[in-house]
């Protein structure tokens, strides 16, 4: 069983890889919710955004296709931007600052796993539209 923060990221990426239409299946939210419900239980209902990013195993970063279009539209791809900054910079304070500068968003907002997963899923589908 996978930890919820990691499951939120991997589930979104895997569902987006399987999606062939630009809108995705009508049941995408339910699918994400179902998978996250069977992942390892956590005492926390929400996690800070930077906790999601910093808890991703290094091996998973190889799966992220960090497209150059993300750099042009950081505000449209906040999760991908955070992943990119963390992967490039690594240091907690430095990547958080770079993320805030690039997106104008806070790195310490609290999100439920389903909210983060849904956001990353939508970003992944949007990224496919640029190709």
PDB file of C-alpha atoms in Angstrom:
ATOM      1  CA  UNK A   1       0.000   0.000   0.000  1.00  0.00           C
ATOM      2  CA  UNK A   2       1.290   3.441  -0.933  1.00  0.00           C
ATOM      3  CA  UNK A   3       1.328   6.577   1.219  1.00  0.00           C
ATOM      4  CA  UNK A   4      -1.463   9.029   0.306  1.00  0.00           C
ATOM      5  CA  UNK A   5       0.831  11.896  -0.859  1.00  0.00           C
ATOM      6  CA  UNK A   6       2.655   9.575  -3.247  1.00  0.00           C
ATOM      7  CA  UNK A   7      -0.575   7.898  -4.358  1.00  0.00           C
ATOM      8  CA  UNK A   8      -2.059  11.320  -5.161  1.00  0.00           C
ATOM      9  CA  UNK A   9       0.759  12.036  -7.623  1.00  0.00           C
ATOM     10  CA  UNK A  10       1.142   8.604  -9.199  1.00  0.00           C
ATOM     11  CA  UNK A  11      -2.591   8.014  -9.606  1.00  0.00           C
ATOM     12  CA  UNK A  12      -3.049  11.307 -11.441  1.00  0.00           C
ATOM     13  CA  UNK A  13      -0.112  10.631 -13.748  1.00  0.00           C
ATOM     14  CA  UNK A  14      -1.167   7.086 -14.539  1.00  0.00           C
ATOM     15  CA  UNK A  15      -4.779   8.030 -15.237  1.00  0.00           C
ATOM     16  CA  UNK A  16      -3.652  10.873 -17.513  1.00  0.00           C
ATOM     17  CA  UNK A  17      -1.360   8.486 -19.410  1.00  0.00           C
ATOM     18  CA  UNK A  18      -4.330   6.184 -20.018  1.00  0.00           C
ATOM     19  CA  UNK A  19      -6.646   9.000 -21.085  1.00  0.00           C
ATOM     20  CA  UNK A  20      -6.933   9.452 -24.835  1.00  0.00           C
ATOM     21  CA  UNK A  21      -9.521  12.246 -25.047  1.00  0.00           C
ATOM     22  CA  UNK A  22      -8.713  15.834 -24.125  1.00  0.00           C
ATOM     23  CA  UNK A  23     -11.481  15.981 -21.502  1.00  0.00           C
ATOM     24  CA  UNK A  24     -10.860  12.558 -20.034  1.00  0.00           C
ATOM     25  CA  UNK A  25     -13.485  10.190 -18.708  1.00  0.00           C
ATOM     26  CA  UNK A  26     -16.508  11.684 -16.970  1.00  0.00           C
ATOM     27  CA  UNK A  27     -15.725   9.475 -13.992  1.00  0.00           C
ATOM     28  CA  UNK A  28     -12.130  10.687 -13.552  1.00  0.00           C
ATOM     29  CA  UNK A  29     -12.808  12.308 -10.163  1.00  0.00           C
ATOM     30  CA  UNK A  30     -14.479   9.143  -8.904  1.00  0.00           C
ATOM     31  CA  UNK A  31     -11.617   6.990 -10.187  1.00  0.00           C
ATOM     32  CA  UNK A  32      -9.027   9.152  -8.432  1.00  0.00           C
ATOM     33  CA  UNK A  33     -11.099   9.193  -5.255  1.00  0.00           C
ATOM     34  CA  UNK A  34     -11.534   5.404  -5.284  1.00  0.00           C
ATOM     35  CA  UNK A  35      -7.819   4.726  -5.688  1.00  0.00           C
ATOM     36  CA  UNK A  36      -6.875   7.213  -2.999  1.00  0.00           C
ATOM     37  CA  UNK A  37      -9.372   5.633  -0.605  1.00  0.00           C
ATOM     38  CA  UNK A  38      -7.632   2.259  -0.846  1.00  0.00           C
ATOM     39  CA  UNK A  39      -4.138   3.718  -0.402  1.00  0.00           C
ATOM     40  CA  UNK A  40      -2.513   3.614   3.016  1.00  0.00           C
ATOM     41  CA  UNK A  41      -4.606   5.416   5.608  1.00  0.00           C
ATOM     42  CA  UNK A  42      -3.222   8.629   7.047  1.00  0.00           C
ATOM     43  CA  UNK A  43      -4.129  10.499  10.199  1.00  0.00           C
ATOM     44  CA  UNK A  44      -4.010  13.712   8.224  1.00  0.00           C
ATOM     45  CA  UNK A  45      -6.800  14.736   5.864  1.00  0.00           C
ATOM     46  CA  UNK A  46      -4.688  17.449   4.247  1.00  0.00           C
ATOM     47  CA  UNK A  47      -0.997  17.954   3.602  1.00  0.00           C
ATOM     48  CA  UNK A  48       1.018  21.046   2.788  1.00  0.00           C
ATOM     49  CA  UNK A  49       1.726  21.372  -0.916  1.00  0.00           C
ATOM     50  CA  UNK A  50       5.488  21.278  -0.341  1.00  0.00           C
ATOM     51  CA  UNK A  51       5.086  18.008   1.621  1.00  0.00           C
ATOM     52  CA  UNK A  52       3.596  16.322  -1.427  1.00  0.00           C
ATOM     53  CA  UNK A  53       6.473  17.453  -3.610  1.00  0.00           C
ATOM     54  CA  UNK A  54       9.250  16.686  -1.132  1.00  0.00           C
ATOM     55  CA  UNK A  55       7.971  13.189  -0.315  1.00  0.00           C
ATOM     56  CA  UNK A  56       8.085  11.902  -3.864  1.00  0.00           C
ATOM     57  CA  UNK A  57      10.771   9.215  -4.217  1.00  0.00           C
ATOM     58  CA  UNK A  58      13.600  10.280  -6.510  1.00  0.00           C
ATOM     59  CA  UNK A  59      12.953   7.311  -8.809  1.00  0.00           C
ATOM     60  CA  UNK A  60       9.499   8.673  -9.641  1.00  0.00           C
ATOM     61  CA  UNK A  61      10.982  11.863 -11.070  1.00  0.00           C
ATOM     62  CA  UNK A  62      12.174   9.884 -14.074  1.00  0.00           C
ATOM     63  CA  UNK A  63       8.493   9.340 -14.995  1.00  0.00           C
ATOM     64  CA  UNK A  64       7.729  13.035 -15.218  1.00  0.00           C
ATOM     65  CA  UNK A  65       7.970  14.377 -18.716  1.00  0.00           C
ATOM     66  CA  UNK A  66       8.827  17.933 -17.764  1.00  0.00           C
ATOM     67  CA  UNK A  67       7.865  19.598 -21.009  1.00  0.00           C
ATOM     68  CA  UNK A  68       9.485  22.933 -21.984  1.00  0.00           C
ATOM     69  CA  UNK A  69       6.006  24.453 -22.383  1.00  0.00           C
ATOM     70  CA  UNK A  70       5.680  24.362 -18.583  1.00  0.00           C
ATOM     71  CA  UNK A  71       8.398  26.987 -18.264  1.00  0.00           C
ATOM     72  CA  UNK A  72       6.420  29.346 -20.509  1.00  0.00           C
ATOM     73  CA  UNK A  73       3.153  28.863 -18.619  1.00  0.00           C
ATOM     74  CA  UNK A  74       4.144  28.270 -14.990  1.00  0.00           C
ATOM     75  CA  UNK A  75       0.870  29.731 -13.746  1.00  0.00           C
ATOM     76  CA  UNK A  76      -1.099  27.093 -15.699  1.00  0.00           C
ATOM     77  CA  UNK A  77       0.971  24.173 -14.402  1.00  0.00           C
ATOM     78  CA  UNK A  78       1.661  24.825 -10.711  1.00  0.00           C
ATOM     79  CA  UNK A  79       2.160  21.170  -9.729  1.00  0.00           C
ATOM     80  CA  UNK A  80       4.444  20.428 -12.679  1.00  0.00           C
ATOM     81  CA  UNK A  81       6.325  23.658 -11.974  1.00  0.00           C
ATOM     82  CA  UNK A  82       6.838  22.605  -8.351  1.00  0.00           C
ATOM     83  CA  UNK A  83       8.052  19.172  -9.444  1.00  0.00           C
ATOM     84  CA  UNK A  84      10.439  20.754 -11.937  1.00  0.00           C
ATOM     85  CA  UNK A  85      11.837  23.249  -9.420  1.00  0.00           C
ATOM     86  CA  UNK A  86      12.269  20.594  -6.742  1.00  0.00           C
ATOM     87  CA  UNK A  87      13.953  18.199  -9.169  1.00  0.00           C
ATOM     88  CA  UNK A  88      16.323  20.892 -10.486  1.00  0.00           C
ATOM     89  CA  UNK A  89      17.117  22.644  -7.188  1.00  0.00           C
ATOM     90  CA  UNK A  90      16.371  20.119  -4.455  1.00  0.00           C
ATOM     91  CA  UNK A  91      17.029  22.330  -1.446  1.00  0.00           C
ATOM     92  CA  UNK A  92      13.746  22.988   0.377  1.00  0.00           C
ATOM     93  CA  UNK A  93      14.066  26.736   0.793  1.00  0.00           C
ATOM     94  CA  UNK A  94      15.525  27.312  -2.670  1.00  0.00           C
ATOM     95  CA  UNK A  95      12.946  25.331  -4.652  1.00  0.00           C
ATOM     96  CA  UNK A  96      10.079  26.864  -2.662  1.00  0.00           C
ATOM     97  CA  UNK A  97      11.351  30.362  -3.392  1.00  0.00           C
ATOM     98  CA  UNK A  98      11.812  29.546  -7.092  1.00  0.00           C
ATOM     99  CA  UNK A  99       8.292  28.083  -7.186  1.00  0.00           C
ATOM    100  CA  UNK A 100       6.757  31.178  -5.553  1.00  0.00           C
ATOM    101  CA  UNK A 101       8.641  33.448  -7.963  1.00  0.00           C
ATOM    102  CA  UNK A 102       7.598  31.431 -11.026  1.00  0.00           C
ATOM    103  CA  UNK A 103       3.924  30.999 -10.139  1.00  0.00           C
ATOM    104  CA  UNK A 104       3.054  33.674  -7.592  1.00  0.00           C
ATOM    105  CA  UNK A 105       1.541  30.893  -5.451  1.00  0.00           C
ATOM    106  CA  UNK A 106       2.300  29.794  -1.911  1.00  0.00           C
ATOM    107  CA  UNK A 107       4.119  26.505  -1.410  1.00  0.00           C
ATOM    108  CA  UNK A 108       2.590  25.807   1.999  1.00  0.00           C
ATOM    109  CA  UNK A 109      -1.138  25.770   1.273  1.00  0.00           C
ATOM    110  CA  UNK A 110      -2.916  22.666   2.532  1.00  0.00           C
ATOM    111  CA  UNK A 111      -4.597  20.318   0.071  1.00  0.00           C
ATOM    112  CA  UNK A 112      -6.372  17.016   0.379  1.00  0.00           C
ATOM    113  CA  UNK A 113      -4.874  14.171  -1.668  1.00  0.00           C
ATOM    114  CA  UNK A 114      -7.907  14.193  -3.995  1.00  0.00           C
ATOM    115  CA  UNK A 115      -7.515  17.937  -4.655  1.00  0.00           C
ATOM    116  CA  UNK A 116      -3.835  17.588  -5.530  1.00  0.00           C
ATOM    117  CA  UNK A 117      -4.458  14.490  -7.616  1.00  0.00           C
ATOM    118  CA  UNK A 118      -7.263  16.184  -9.549  1.00  0.00           C
ATOM    119  CA  UNK A 119      -5.096  19.258 -10.182  1.00  0.00           C
ATOM    120  CA  UNK A 120      -2.172  17.214 -11.481  1.00  0.00           C
ATOM    121  CA  UNK A 121      -4.500  15.102 -13.627  1.00  0.00           C
ATOM    122  CA  UNK A 122      -5.945  18.243 -15.225  1.00  0.00           C
ATOM    123  CA  UNK A 123      -2.485  19.727 -15.755  1.00  0.00           C
ATOM    124  CA  UNK A 124      -1.401  16.501 -17.459  1.00  0.00           C
ATOM    125  CA  UNK A 125      -4.387  16.597 -19.813  1.00  0.00           C
ATOM    126  CA  UNK A 126      -3.775  20.268 -20.574  1.00  0.00           C
ATOM    127  CA  UNK A 127      -0.138  19.540 -21.315  1.00  0.00           C
ATOM    128  CA  UNK A 128      -1.223  16.936 -23.885  1.00  0.00           C
ATOM    129  CA  UNK A 129      -3.140  19.688 -25.720  1.00  0.00           C
ATOM    130  CA  UNK A 130       0.127  21.556 -26.371  1.00  0.00           C
ATOM    131  CA  UNK A 131       1.586  18.593 -28.243  1.00  0.00           C
TER     132      UNK A 131
END
